[in-house]
Amino acid sequence: MSRLGASIAALTLSLLAMSGQAQASIEDKDVAKLTSFGGMCANCDLAGRKLMNAKFTGANFAKAILIGADLRGAMFYGSNFQSSDLSRADLRGAEMRGANFTGANFTDARMSGIESSGANFTGATLLRVDLSSAELHAAQLNGANLQKARFTNAELIAANLSGANARDADFSNADINHANFQGARFDGARFRNADMTGSNLRGALFNGADFRNADLSMVNLGGADLSNARGLEQDQLDEACGDSATRLPSGLTVRPCNGIKGGRFMLLREVPKAPPAPPAPPAPPSPKKW
């Protein structure tokens, strides 16, 4: 509490009892409580605190210490947690909408099932973090340390992992549509059964990565090194494209990309024929003569 000190005075803290109905019994002990935070609590120490379902709205917790904190179901809306320490914190089921975690430390944190939209994890450390079944839509993970992180069954739609270090990370069964992996490292990573449709893998390294049954439809492999990747089949590569700098296992090939623009591309495919015109409706019956 000593480090909370004067900075906590600027913090908006309210405890709201949610009893469900106005006539609820006063002896009902199953009353949900919600702790709301706003204002400024930079550098404050909340290590190990019980903050389940806490709501952080427009709050500034830059460089805050939240080591081992219980933040299950917490809501982070437009708040700043830049360079904060959330190592070993429990964030399962948390919501992160437009929150800033640039440079934050999440080492060994539990983050399965989080819902994130546009959250910024640029340069953050997510070493050995469990992000299974997480929703990381448009998340900024560029330059992040994702070594041995678990993204199994996660949604990384339009996520940016460019320049990230994701060695030995597990993306099995993940939905990685239209994500940016450009220039990142995925040595030993697992992409089994992952849907990578439309993603940009230009210049990324996949030494020993496992692509068994991964969907590579419209994936850009320009300059990517997959020479020692495992589980790649020619039919997977037939749905992708690359260039002369793409490195593949012996015996496999990839077609050149056409119409590259801004890291995206379109494979020229046969346009399906238009369906036949439906038959003309029957003529109305002739009026009866009496």
PDB file of C-alpha atoms in Angstrom:
ATOM      1  CA  MET A   1       0.000   0.000   0.000  1.00  0.00           C
ATOM      2  CA  SER A   2       2.890   2.353   0.629  1.00  0.00           C
ATOM      3  CA  ARG A   3       3.695   2.669  -3.059  1.00  0.00           C
ATOM      4  CA  LEU A   4       0.068   3.387  -3.859  1.00  0.00           C
ATOM      5  CA  GLY A   5       0.330   6.492  -1.632  1.00  0.00           C
ATOM      6  CA  ALA A   6      -0.630   9.791  -3.061  1.00  0.00           C
ATOM      7  CA  SER A   7      -1.161   8.492  -6.590  1.00  0.00           C
ATOM      8  CA  ILE A   8      -4.184   6.501  -5.462  1.00  0.00           C
ATOM      9  CA  ALA A   9      -5.865   9.776  -4.508  1.00  0.00           C
ATOM     10  CA  ALA A  10      -6.193  10.583  -8.182  1.00  0.00           C
ATOM     11  CA  LEU A  11      -7.763   7.212  -8.839  1.00  0.00           C
ATOM     12  CA  THR A  12     -11.518   6.941  -9.191  1.00  0.00           C
ATOM     13  CA  LEU A  13     -12.447   3.904  -7.146  1.00  0.00           C
ATOM     14  CA  SER A  14     -16.002   2.755  -6.639  1.00  0.00           C
ATOM     15  CA  LEU A  15     -17.535  -0.473  -5.432  1.00  0.00           C
ATOM     16  CA  LEU A  16     -20.888  -1.182  -7.030  1.00  0.00           C
ATOM     17  CA  ALA A  17     -23.150  -3.833  -5.533  1.00  0.00           C
ATOM     18  CA  MET A  18     -25.270  -5.594  -8.108  1.00  0.00           C
ATOM     19  CA  SER A  19     -28.114  -7.352  -6.304  1.00  0.00           C
ATOM     20  CA  GLY A  20     -30.195  -8.214  -9.375  1.00  0.00           C
ATOM     21  CA  GLN A  21     -33.583  -7.212  -7.917  1.00  0.00           C
ATOM     22  CA  ALA A  22     -34.568  -4.414  -5.568  1.00  0.00           C
ATOM     23  CA  GLN A  23     -36.375  -6.806  -3.240  1.00  0.00           C
ATOM     24  CA  ALA A  24     -33.365  -9.167  -2.819  1.00  0.00           C
ATOM     25  CA  SER A  25     -32.703 -10.399   0.705  1.00  0.00           C
ATOM     26  CA  ILE A  26     -30.021  -8.574   2.684  1.00  0.00           C
ATOM     27  CA  GLU A  27     -28.668 -11.988   3.683  1.00  0.00           C
ATOM     28  CA  ASP A  28     -27.915 -12.898   0.086  1.00  0.00           C
ATOM     29  CA  LYS A  29     -24.135 -13.343   0.073  1.00  0.00           C
ATOM     30  CA  ASP A  30     -23.853 -13.950  -3.678  1.00  0.00           C
ATOM     31  CA  VAL A  31     -23.712 -10.236  -4.514  1.00  0.00           C
ATOM     32  CA  ALA A  32     -21.393  -9.484  -7.452  1.00  0.00           C
ATOM     33  CA  LYS A  33     -19.007  -6.597  -6.970  1.00  0.00           C
ATOM     34  CA  LEU A  34     -17.332  -4.483  -9.602  1.00  0.00           C
ATOM     35  CA  THR A  35     -14.286  -2.329  -8.966  1.00  0.00           C
ATOM     36  CA  SER A  36     -13.916   0.600 -11.376  1.00  0.00           C
ATOM     37  CA  PHE A  37     -10.668   2.456 -11.986  1.00  0.00           C
ATOM     38  CA  GLY A  38     -10.085   5.713 -13.796  1.00  0.00           C
ATOM     39  CA  GLY A  39      -7.599   8.533 -13.523  1.00  0.00           C
ATOM     40  CA  MET A  40      -3.921   7.956 -12.881  1.00  0.00           C
ATOM     41  CA  CYS A  41      -2.061   5.233 -11.009  1.00  0.00           C
ATOM     42  CA  ALA A  42       1.288   5.197 -12.789  1.00  0.00           C
ATOM     43  CA  ASN A  43       4.029   3.195 -11.045  1.00  0.00           C
ATOM     44  CA  CYS A  44       1.605   1.965  -8.383  1.00  0.00           C
ATOM     45  CA  ASP A  45       2.050  -1.453  -6.798  1.00  0.00           C
ATOM     46  CA  LEU A  46      -0.913  -3.802  -7.040  1.00  0.00           C
ATOM     47  CA  ALA A  47       1.056  -7.055  -7.055  1.00  0.00           C
ATOM     48  CA  GLY A  48      -0.973 -10.053  -5.962  1.00  0.00           C
ATOM     49  CA  ARG A  49      -4.191  -8.026  -5.558  1.00  0.00           C
ATOM     50  CA  LYS A  50      -7.622  -9.570  -6.116  1.00  0.00           C
ATOM     51  CA  LEU A  51      -9.094  -7.503  -8.939  1.00  0.00           C
ATOM     52  CA  MET A  52     -11.560  -9.902 -10.517  1.00  0.00           C
ATOM     53  CA  ASN A  53     -14.002  -8.185 -12.918  1.00  0.00           C
ATOM     54  CA  ALA A  54     -12.279  -4.818 -12.351  1.00  0.00           C
ATOM     55  CA  LYS A  55     -13.037  -2.193 -14.972  1.00  0.00           C
ATOM     56  CA  PHE A  56     -10.247   0.110 -16.204  1.00  0.00           C
ATOM     57  CA  THR A  57     -11.687   2.924 -18.323  1.00  0.00           C
ATOM     58  CA  GLY A  58      -9.367   5.609 -19.676  1.00  0.00           C
ATOM     59  CA  ALA A  59      -6.983   4.917 -16.795  1.00  0.00           C
ATOM     60  CA  ASN A  60      -3.215   5.431 -16.784  1.00  0.00           C
ATOM     61  CA  PHE A  61      -1.384   2.498 -15.182  1.00  0.00           C
ATOM     62  CA  ALA A  62       1.924   2.976 -16.994  1.00  0.00           C
ATOM     63  CA  LYS A  63       4.737   1.000 -15.327  1.00  0.00           C
ATOM     64  CA  ALA A  64       2.323  -0.350 -12.730  1.00  0.00           C
ATOM     65  CA  ILE A  65       3.268  -3.546 -10.897  1.00  0.00           C
ATOM     66  CA  LEU A  66       0.573  -6.193 -11.196  1.00  0.00           C
ATOM     67  CA  ILE A  67       2.717  -9.302 -10.735  1.00  0.00           C
ATOM     68  CA  GLY A  68       0.514 -12.293  -9.934  1.00  0.00           C
ATOM     69  CA  ALA A  69      -2.630 -10.152  -9.737  1.00  0.00           C
ATOM     70  CA  ASP A  70      -6.022 -11.820 -10.142  1.00  0.00           C
ATOM     71  CA  LEU A  71      -7.588  -9.986 -13.096  1.00  0.00           C
ATOM     72  CA  ARG A  72      -9.976 -12.655 -14.294  1.00  0.00           C
ATOM     73  CA  GLY A  73     -12.828 -11.105 -16.266  1.00  0.00           C
ATOM     74  CA  ALA A  74     -11.293  -7.623 -15.990  1.00  0.00           C
ATOM     75  CA  MET A  75     -12.166  -4.987 -18.599  1.00  0.00           C
ATOM     76  CA  PHE A  76      -9.460  -2.769 -20.081  1.00  0.00           C
ATOM     77  CA  TYR A  77     -11.113  -0.016 -22.139  1.00  0.00           C
ATOM     78  CA  GLY A  78      -8.833   2.599 -23.700  1.00  0.00           C
ATOM     79  CA  SER A  79      -6.431   2.405 -20.769  1.00  0.00           C
ATOM     80  CA  ASN A  80      -2.648   2.749 -20.703  1.00  0.00           C
ATOM     81  CA  PHE A  81      -0.580  -0.090 -19.235  1.00  0.00           C
ATOM     82  CA  GLN A  82       2.611   0.737 -21.090  1.00  0.00           C
ATOM     83  CA  SER A  83       5.692  -1.009 -19.608  1.00  0.00           C
ATOM     84  CA  SER A  84       3.596  -2.446 -16.776  1.00  0.00           C
ATOM     85  CA  ASP A  85       4.530  -5.768 -15.179  1.00  0.00           C
ATOM     86  CA  LEU A  86       1.732  -8.345 -15.424  1.00  0.00           C
ATOM     87  CA  SER A  87       3.952 -11.405 -15.179  1.00  0.00           C
ATOM     88  CA  ARG A  88       2.192 -14.444 -13.703  1.00  0.00           C
ATOM     89  CA  ALA A  89      -1.083 -12.471 -13.638  1.00  0.00           C
ATOM     90  CA  ASP A  90      -4.364 -14.290 -14.202  1.00  0.00           C
ATOM     91  CA  LEU A  91      -6.240 -12.528 -17.014  1.00  0.00           C
ATOM     92  CA  ARG A  92      -8.471 -15.350 -18.150  1.00  0.00           C
ATOM     93  CA  GLY A  93     -11.622 -14.061 -19.828  1.00  0.00           C
ATOM     94  CA  ALA A  94     -10.512 -10.408 -19.699  1.00  0.00           C
ATOM     95  CA  GLU A  95     -11.671  -7.848 -22.289  1.00  0.00           C
ATOM     96  CA  MET A  96      -9.104  -5.523 -23.875  1.00  0.00           C
ATOM     97  CA  ARG A  97     -10.609  -2.882 -26.143  1.00  0.00           C
ATOM     98  CA  GLY A  98      -8.140  -0.358 -27.515  1.00  0.00           C
ATOM     99  CA  ALA A  99      -5.851  -0.771 -24.494  1.00  0.00           C
ATOM    100  CA  ASN A 100      -2.123   0.018 -24.645  1.00  0.00           C
ATOM    101  CA  PHE A 101       0.242  -2.693 -23.373  1.00  0.00           C
ATOM    102  CA  THR A 102       3.292  -1.538 -25.310  1.00  0.00           C
ATOM    103  CA  GLY A 103       6.446  -2.977 -23.755  1.00  0.00           C
ATOM    104  CA  ALA A 104       4.471  -4.680 -20.964  1.00  0.00           C
ATOM    105  CA  ASN A 105       5.671  -7.914 -19.363  1.00  0.00           C
ATOM    106  CA  PHE A 106       3.201 -10.838 -19.414  1.00  0.00           C
ATOM    107  CA  THR A 107       5.692 -13.653 -18.786  1.00  0.00           C
ATOM    108  CA  ASP A 108       3.864 -16.833 -17.664  1.00  0.00           C
ATOM    109  CA  ALA A 109       0.522 -14.980 -17.521  1.00  0.00           C
ATOM    110  CA  ARG A 110      -2.719 -16.880 -18.026  1.00  0.00           C
ATOM    111  CA  MET A 111      -4.717 -15.175 -20.769  1.00  0.00           C
ATOM    112  CA  SER A 112      -6.878 -17.922 -22.244  1.00  0.00           C
ATOM    113  CA  GLY A 113     -10.211 -16.730 -23.585  1.00  0.00           C
ATOM    114  CA  ILE A 114      -9.393 -13.014 -23.539  1.00  0.00           C
ATOM    115  CA  GLU A 115     -11.333 -10.795 -25.958  1.00  0.00           C
ATOM    116  CA  SER A 116      -9.186  -8.155 -27.574  1.00  0.00           C
ATOM    117  CA  SER A 117     -10.046  -5.654 -30.275  1.00  0.00           C
ATOM    118  CA  GLY A 118      -7.283  -3.334 -31.446  1.00  0.00           C
ATOM    119  CA  ALA A 119      -5.155  -3.805 -28.319  1.00  0.00           C
ATOM    120  CA  ASN A 120      -1.503  -2.784 -28.627  1.00  0.00           C
ATOM    121  CA  PHE A 121       1.115  -5.308 -27.467  1.00  0.00           C
ATOM    122  CA  THR A 122       3.978  -3.844 -29.510  1.00  0.00           C
ATOM    123  CA  GLY A 123       7.321  -4.934 -28.081  1.00  0.00           C
ATOM    124  CA  ALA A 124       5.599  -6.703 -25.177  1.00  0.00           C
ATOM    125  CA  THR A 125       6.985  -9.878 -23.575  1.00  0.00           C
ATOM    126  CA  LEU A 126       4.493 -12.738 -23.725  1.00  0.00           C
ATOM    127  CA  LEU A 127       6.923 -15.543 -22.973  1.00  0.00           C
ATOM    128  CA  ARG A 128       5.127 -18.851 -22.285  1.00  0.00           C
ATOM    129  CA  VAL A 129       1.764 -17.059 -22.116  1.00  0.00           C
ATOM    130  CA  ASP A 130      -1.377 -19.149 -22.515  1.00  0.00           C
ATOM    131  CA  LEU A 131      -3.563 -17.397 -25.103  1.00  0.00           C
ATOM    132  CA  SER A 132      -5.568 -20.452 -26.105  1.00  0.00           C
ATOM    133  CA  SER A 133      -9.068 -19.654 -27.436  1.00  0.00           C
ATOM    134  CA  ALA A 134      -8.268 -15.921 -27.235  1.00  0.00           C
ATOM    135  CA  GLU A 135      -9.776 -13.365 -29.635  1.00  0.00           C
ATOM    136  CA  LEU A 136      -6.970 -11.096 -30.818  1.00  0.00           C
ATOM    137  CA  HIS A 137      -8.675  -9.228 -33.633  1.00  0.00           C
ATOM    138  CA  ALA A 138      -6.407  -6.577 -35.200  1.00  0.00           C
ATOM    139  CA  ALA A 139      -4.038  -6.908 -32.230  1.00  0.00           C
ATOM    140  CA  GLN A 140      -0.660  -5.211 -32.562  1.00  0.00           C
ATOM    141  CA  LEU A 141       1.954  -7.829 -31.620  1.00  0.00           C
ATOM    142  CA  ASN A 142       4.734  -6.493 -33.800  1.00  0.00           C
ATOM    143  CA  GLY A 143       8.181  -6.924 -32.295  1.00  0.00           C
ATOM    144  CA  ALA A 144       6.720  -8.867 -29.360  1.00  0.00           C
ATOM    145  CA  ASN A 145       8.440 -11.803 -27.666  1.00  0.00           C
ATOM    146  CA  LEU A 146       6.002 -14.695 -28.162  1.00  0.00           C
ATOM    147  CA  GLN A 147       8.389 -17.567 -27.509  1.00  0.00           C
ATOM    148  CA  LYS A 148       6.573 -20.749 -26.412  1.00  0.00           C
ATOM    149  CA  ALA A 149       3.260 -18.882 -26.264  1.00  0.00           C
ATOM    150  CA  ARG A 150       0.095 -20.916 -26.833  1.00  0.00           C
ATOM    151  CA  PHE A 151      -2.371 -19.653 -29.451  1.00  0.00           C
ATOM    152  CA  THR A 152      -4.267 -22.919 -29.905  1.00  0.00           C
ATOM    153  CA  ASN A 153      -7.830 -22.319 -31.170  1.00  0.00           C
ATOM    154  CA  ALA A 154      -7.215 -18.561 -30.994  1.00  0.00           C
ATOM    155  CA  GLU A 155      -8.487 -15.952 -33.467  1.00  0.00           C
ATOM    156  CA  LEU A 156      -5.713 -13.729 -34.836  1.00  0.00           C
ATOM    157  CA  ILE A 157      -7.749 -12.128 -37.592  1.00  0.00           C
ATOM    158  CA  ALA A 158      -5.895  -9.143 -39.110  1.00  0.00           C
ATOM    159  CA  ALA A 159      -3.336  -9.315 -36.285  1.00  0.00           C
ATOM    160  CA  ASN A 160       0.113  -7.793 -36.811  1.00  0.00           C
ATOM    161  CA  LEU A 161       3.002 -10.060 -35.757  1.00  0.00           C
ATOM    162  CA  SER A 162       5.623  -8.479 -38.000  1.00  0.00           C
ATOM    163  CA  GLY A 163       9.118  -8.738 -36.569  1.00  0.00           C
ATOM    164  CA  ALA A 164       7.891 -10.834 -33.627  1.00  0.00           C
ATOM    165  CA  ASN A 165       9.890 -13.660 -32.070  1.00  0.00           C
ATOM    166  CA  ALA A 166       7.471 -16.594 -31.947  1.00  0.00           C
ATOM    167  CA  ARG A 167       9.904 -19.489 -31.721  1.00  0.00           C
ATOM    168  CA  ASP A 168       8.275 -22.705 -30.481  1.00  0.00           C
ATOM    169  CA  ALA A 169       4.873 -20.985 -30.267  1.00  0.00           C
ATOM    170  CA  ASP A 170       1.776 -23.124 -30.832  1.00  0.00           C
ATOM    171  CA  PHE A 171      -0.792 -21.858 -33.377  1.00  0.00           C
ATOM    172  CA  SER A 172      -2.548 -25.209 -33.838  1.00  0.00           C
ATOM    173  CA  ASN A 173      -6.196 -24.876 -34.975  1.00  0.00           C
ATOM    174  CA  ALA A 174      -5.896 -21.076 -34.886  1.00  0.00           C
ATOM    175  CA  ASP A 175      -7.782 -18.716 -37.209  1.00  0.00           C
ATOM    176  CA  ILE A 176      -5.062 -16.455 -38.644  1.00  0.00           C
ATOM    177  CA  ASN A 177      -6.906 -14.864 -41.576  1.00  0.00           C
ATOM    178  CA  HIS A 178      -5.255 -11.808 -43.169  1.00  0.00           C
ATOM    179  CA  ALA A 179      -2.581 -11.532 -40.482  1.00  0.00           C
ATOM    180  CA  ASN A 180       0.842  -9.952 -41.004  1.00  0.00           C
ATOM    181  CA  PHE A 181       3.806 -12.224 -40.148  1.00  0.00           C
ATOM    182  CA  GLN A 182       6.314 -10.299 -42.232  1.00  0.00           C
ATOM    183  CA  GLY A 183       9.912 -10.649 -41.089  1.00  0.00           C
ATOM    184  CA  ALA A 184       8.997 -12.607 -37.933  1.00  0.00           C
ATOM    185  CA  ARG A 185      10.653 -15.785 -36.583  1.00  0.00           C
ATOM    186  CA  PHE A 186       8.632 -18.964 -36.167  1.00  0.00           C
ATOM    187  CA  ASP A 187      11.353 -21.567 -35.712  1.00  0.00           C
ATOM    188  CA  GLY A 188       9.806 -24.733 -34.301  1.00  0.00           C
ATOM    189  CA  ALA A 189       6.315 -23.191 -34.236  1.00  0.00           C
ATOM    190  CA  ARG A 190       3.247 -25.346 -34.806  1.00  0.00           C
ATOM    191  CA  PHE A 191       0.561 -24.426 -37.342  1.00  0.00           C
ATOM    192  CA  ARG A 192      -1.277 -27.735 -37.502  1.00  0.00           C
ATOM    193  CA  ASN A 193      -4.809 -27.296 -38.878  1.00  0.00           C
ATOM    194  CA  ALA A 194      -4.429 -23.499 -38.733  1.00  0.00           C
ATOM    195  CA  ASP A 195      -6.407 -21.363 -41.185  1.00  0.00           C
ATOM    196  CA  MET A 196      -3.927 -18.810 -42.546  1.00  0.00           C
ATOM    197  CA  THR A 197      -6.034 -17.584 -45.454  1.00  0.00           C
ATOM    198  CA  GLY A 198      -4.819 -14.321 -46.990  1.00  0.00           C
ATOM    199  CA  SER A 199      -1.953 -13.808 -44.534  1.00  0.00           C
ATOM    200  CA  ASN A 200       1.363 -12.143 -45.347  1.00  0.00           C
ATOM    201  CA  LEU A 201       4.390 -14.318 -44.504  1.00  0.00           C
ATOM    202  CA  ARG A 202       6.919 -12.358 -46.537  1.00  0.00           C
ATOM    203  CA  GLY A 203      10.486 -12.732 -45.289  1.00  0.00           C
ATOM    204  CA  ALA A 204       9.465 -14.788 -42.239  1.00  0.00           C
ATOM    205  CA  LEU A 205      11.566 -17.722 -40.982  1.00  0.00           C
ATOM    206  CA  PHE A 206       9.971 -21.128 -40.333  1.00  0.00           C
ATOM    207  CA  ASN A 207      12.883 -23.426 -39.557  1.00  0.00           C
ATOM    208  CA  GLY A 208      11.375 -26.685 -38.280  1.00  0.00           C
ATOM    209  CA  ALA A 209       7.835 -25.254 -38.179  1.00  0.00           C
ATOM    210  CA  ASP A 210       4.959 -27.732 -38.526  1.00  0.00           C
ATOM    211  CA  PHE A 211       2.369 -26.906 -41.231  1.00  0.00           C
ATOM    212  CA  ARG A 212       0.482 -30.201 -41.213  1.00  0.00           C
ATOM    213  CA  ASN A 213      -3.022 -29.631 -42.667  1.00  0.00           C
ATOM    214  CA  ALA A 214      -2.639 -25.838 -42.491  1.00  0.00           C
ATOM    215  CA  ASP A 215      -4.755 -23.822 -44.958  1.00  0.00           C
ATOM    216  CA  LEU A 216      -2.435 -21.596 -47.001  1.00  0.00           C
ATOM    217  CA  SER A 217      -5.056 -20.230 -49.388  1.00  0.00           C
ATOM    218  CA  MET A 218      -3.922 -16.871 -50.837  1.00  0.00           C
ATOM    219  CA  VAL A 219      -0.936 -16.739 -48.469  1.00  0.00           C
ATOM    220  CA  ASN A 220       2.023 -14.648 -49.627  1.00  0.00           C
ATOM    221  CA  LEU A 221       5.266 -16.597 -49.108  1.00  0.00           C
ATOM    222  CA  GLY A 222       7.526 -14.131 -50.897  1.00  0.00           C
ATOM    223  CA  GLY A 223      11.048 -14.376 -49.431  1.00  0.00           C
ATOM    224  CA  ALA A 224       9.899 -16.707 -46.651  1.00  0.00           C
ATOM    225  CA  ASP A 225      12.230 -19.511 -45.560  1.00  0.00           C
ATOM    226  CA  LEU A 226      10.318 -22.789 -45.271  1.00  0.00           C
ATOM    227  CA  SER A 227      13.199 -24.976 -46.448  1.00  0.00           C
ATOM    228  CA  ASN A 228      13.144 -27.010 -43.228  1.00  0.00           C
ATOM    229  CA  ALA A 229       9.418 -26.755 -42.524  1.00  0.00           C
ATOM    230  CA  ARG A 230       7.548 -29.962 -41.739  1.00  0.00           C
ATOM    231  CA  GLY A 231       4.192 -31.241 -42.953  1.00  0.00           C
ATOM    232  CA  LEU A 232       4.034 -29.132 -46.110  1.00  0.00           C
ATOM    233  CA  GLU A 233       2.297 -30.700 -49.094  1.00  0.00           C
ATOM    234  CA  GLN A 234       2.201 -29.531 -52.696  1.00  0.00           C
ATOM    235  CA  ASP A 235      -1.580 -29.104 -52.649  1.00  0.00           C
ATOM    236  CA  GLN A 236      -1.201 -26.590 -49.800  1.00  0.00           C
ATOM    237  CA  LEU A 237       1.365 -24.591 -51.763  1.00  0.00           C
ATOM    238  CA  ASP A 238      -0.832 -24.677 -54.873  1.00  0.00           C
ATOM    239  CA  GLU A 239      -3.192 -22.337 -53.004  1.00  0.00           C
ATOM    240  CA  ALA A 240      -0.394 -19.898 -52.048  1.00  0.00           C
ATOM    241  CA  CYS A 241       2.128 -17.826 -53.949  1.00  0.00           C
ATOM    242  CA  GLY A 242       5.764 -16.795 -53.578  1.00  0.00           C
ATOM    243  CA  ASP A 243       8.733 -15.460 -55.501  1.00  0.00           C
ATOM    244  CA  SER A 244      12.277 -16.391 -56.466  1.00  0.00           C
ATOM    245  CA  ALA A 245      13.475 -15.789 -52.885  1.00  0.00           C
ATOM    246  CA  THR A 246      10.961 -18.241 -51.363  1.00  0.00           C
ATOM    247  CA  ARG A 247      12.747 -21.289 -49.932  1.00  0.00           C
ATOM    248  CA  LEU A 248      10.841 -24.577 -49.817  1.00  0.00           C
ATOM    249  CA  PRO A 249      11.574 -28.204 -48.940  1.00  0.00           C
ATOM    250  CA  SER A 250      13.067 -30.225 -51.764  1.00  0.00           C
ATOM    251  CA  GLY A 251      10.581 -31.207 -54.464  1.00  0.00           C
ATOM    252  CA  LEU A 252       7.980 -28.552 -53.640  1.00  0.00           C
ATOM    253  CA  THR A 253       7.156 -25.483 -55.714  1.00  0.00           C
ATOM    254  CA  VAL A 254       4.985 -22.396 -55.434  1.00  0.00           C
ATOM    255  CA  ARG A 255       3.525 -20.225 -58.150  1.00  0.00           C
ATOM    256  CA  PRO A 256       4.575 -16.552 -58.440  1.00  0.00           C
ATOM    257  CA  CYS A 257       2.336 -13.927 -56.901  1.00  0.00           C
ATOM    258  CA  ASN A 258       0.271 -11.795 -59.250  1.00  0.00           C
ATOM    259  CA  GLY A 259      -0.920  -8.280 -58.596  1.00  0.00           C
ATOM    260  CA  ILE A 260       0.992  -7.753 -55.348  1.00  0.00           C
ATOM    261  CA  LYS A 261      -0.093  -4.560 -53.679  1.00  0.00           C
ATOM    262  CA  GLY A 262       0.738  -3.544 -50.132  1.00  0.00           C
ATOM    263  CA  GLY A 263       1.769  -7.064 -49.166  1.00  0.00           C
ATOM    264  CA  ARG A 264      -1.508  -8.531 -50.411  1.00  0.00           C
ATOM    265  CA  PHE A 265      -2.073 -10.387 -53.601  1.00  0.00           C
ATOM    266  CA  MET A 266      -4.651 -12.114 -55.714  1.00  0.00           C
ATOM    267  CA  LEU A 267      -4.161 -15.441 -57.408  1.00  0.00           C
ATOM    268  CA  LEU A 268      -5.538 -15.414 -60.910  1.00  0.00           C
ATOM    269  CA  ARG A 269      -8.230 -18.063 -60.966  1.00  0.00           C
ATOM    270  CA  GLU A 270     -10.808 -19.061 -63.488  1.00  0.00           C
ATOM    271  CA  VAL A 271     -13.942 -17.051 -62.954  1.00  0.00           C
ATOM    272  CA  PRO A 272     -16.830 -19.460 -62.446  1.00  0.00           C
ATOM    273  CA  LYS A 273     -19.399 -19.448 -65.195  1.00  0.00           C
ATOM    274  CA  ALA A 274     -22.673 -17.735 -64.516  1.00  0.00           C
ATOM    275  CA  PRO A 275     -25.454 -20.121 -63.572  1.00  0.00           C
ATOM    276  CA  PRO A 276     -28.073 -20.815 -66.248  1.00  0.00           C
ATOM    277  CA  ALA A 277     -31.032 -18.475 -66.361  1.00  0.00           C
ATOM    278  CA  PRO A 278     -34.061 -19.764 -64.486  1.00  0.00           C
ATOM    279  CA  PRO A 279     -36.927 -21.038 -66.668  1.00  0.00           C
ATOM    280  CA  ALA A 280     -39.629 -18.560 -67.573  1.00  0.00           C
ATOM    281  CA  PRO A 281     -42.656 -18.668 -65.277  1.00  0.00           C
ATOM    282  CA  PRO A 282     -45.698 -20.428 -66.706  1.00  0.00           C
ATOM    283  CA  ALA A 283     -48.236 -18.291 -68.470  1.00  0.00           C
ATOM    284  CA  PRO A 284     -51.340 -17.445 -66.446  1.00  0.00           C
ATOM    285  CA  PRO A 285     -54.319 -19.686 -67.236  1.00  0.00           C
ATOM    286  CA  SER A 286     -56.806 -18.438 -69.778  1.00  0.00           C
ATOM    287  CA  PRO A 287     -60.047 -17.132 -68.302  1.00  0.00           C
ATOM    288  CA  LYS A 288     -62.890 -19.645 -68.398  1.00  0.00           C
ATOM    289  CA  LYS A 289     -65.769 -19.063 -70.715  1.00  0.00           C
ATOM    290  CA  TRP A 290     -69.196 -19.601 -69.253  1.00  0.00           C
TER     291      TRP A 290
END
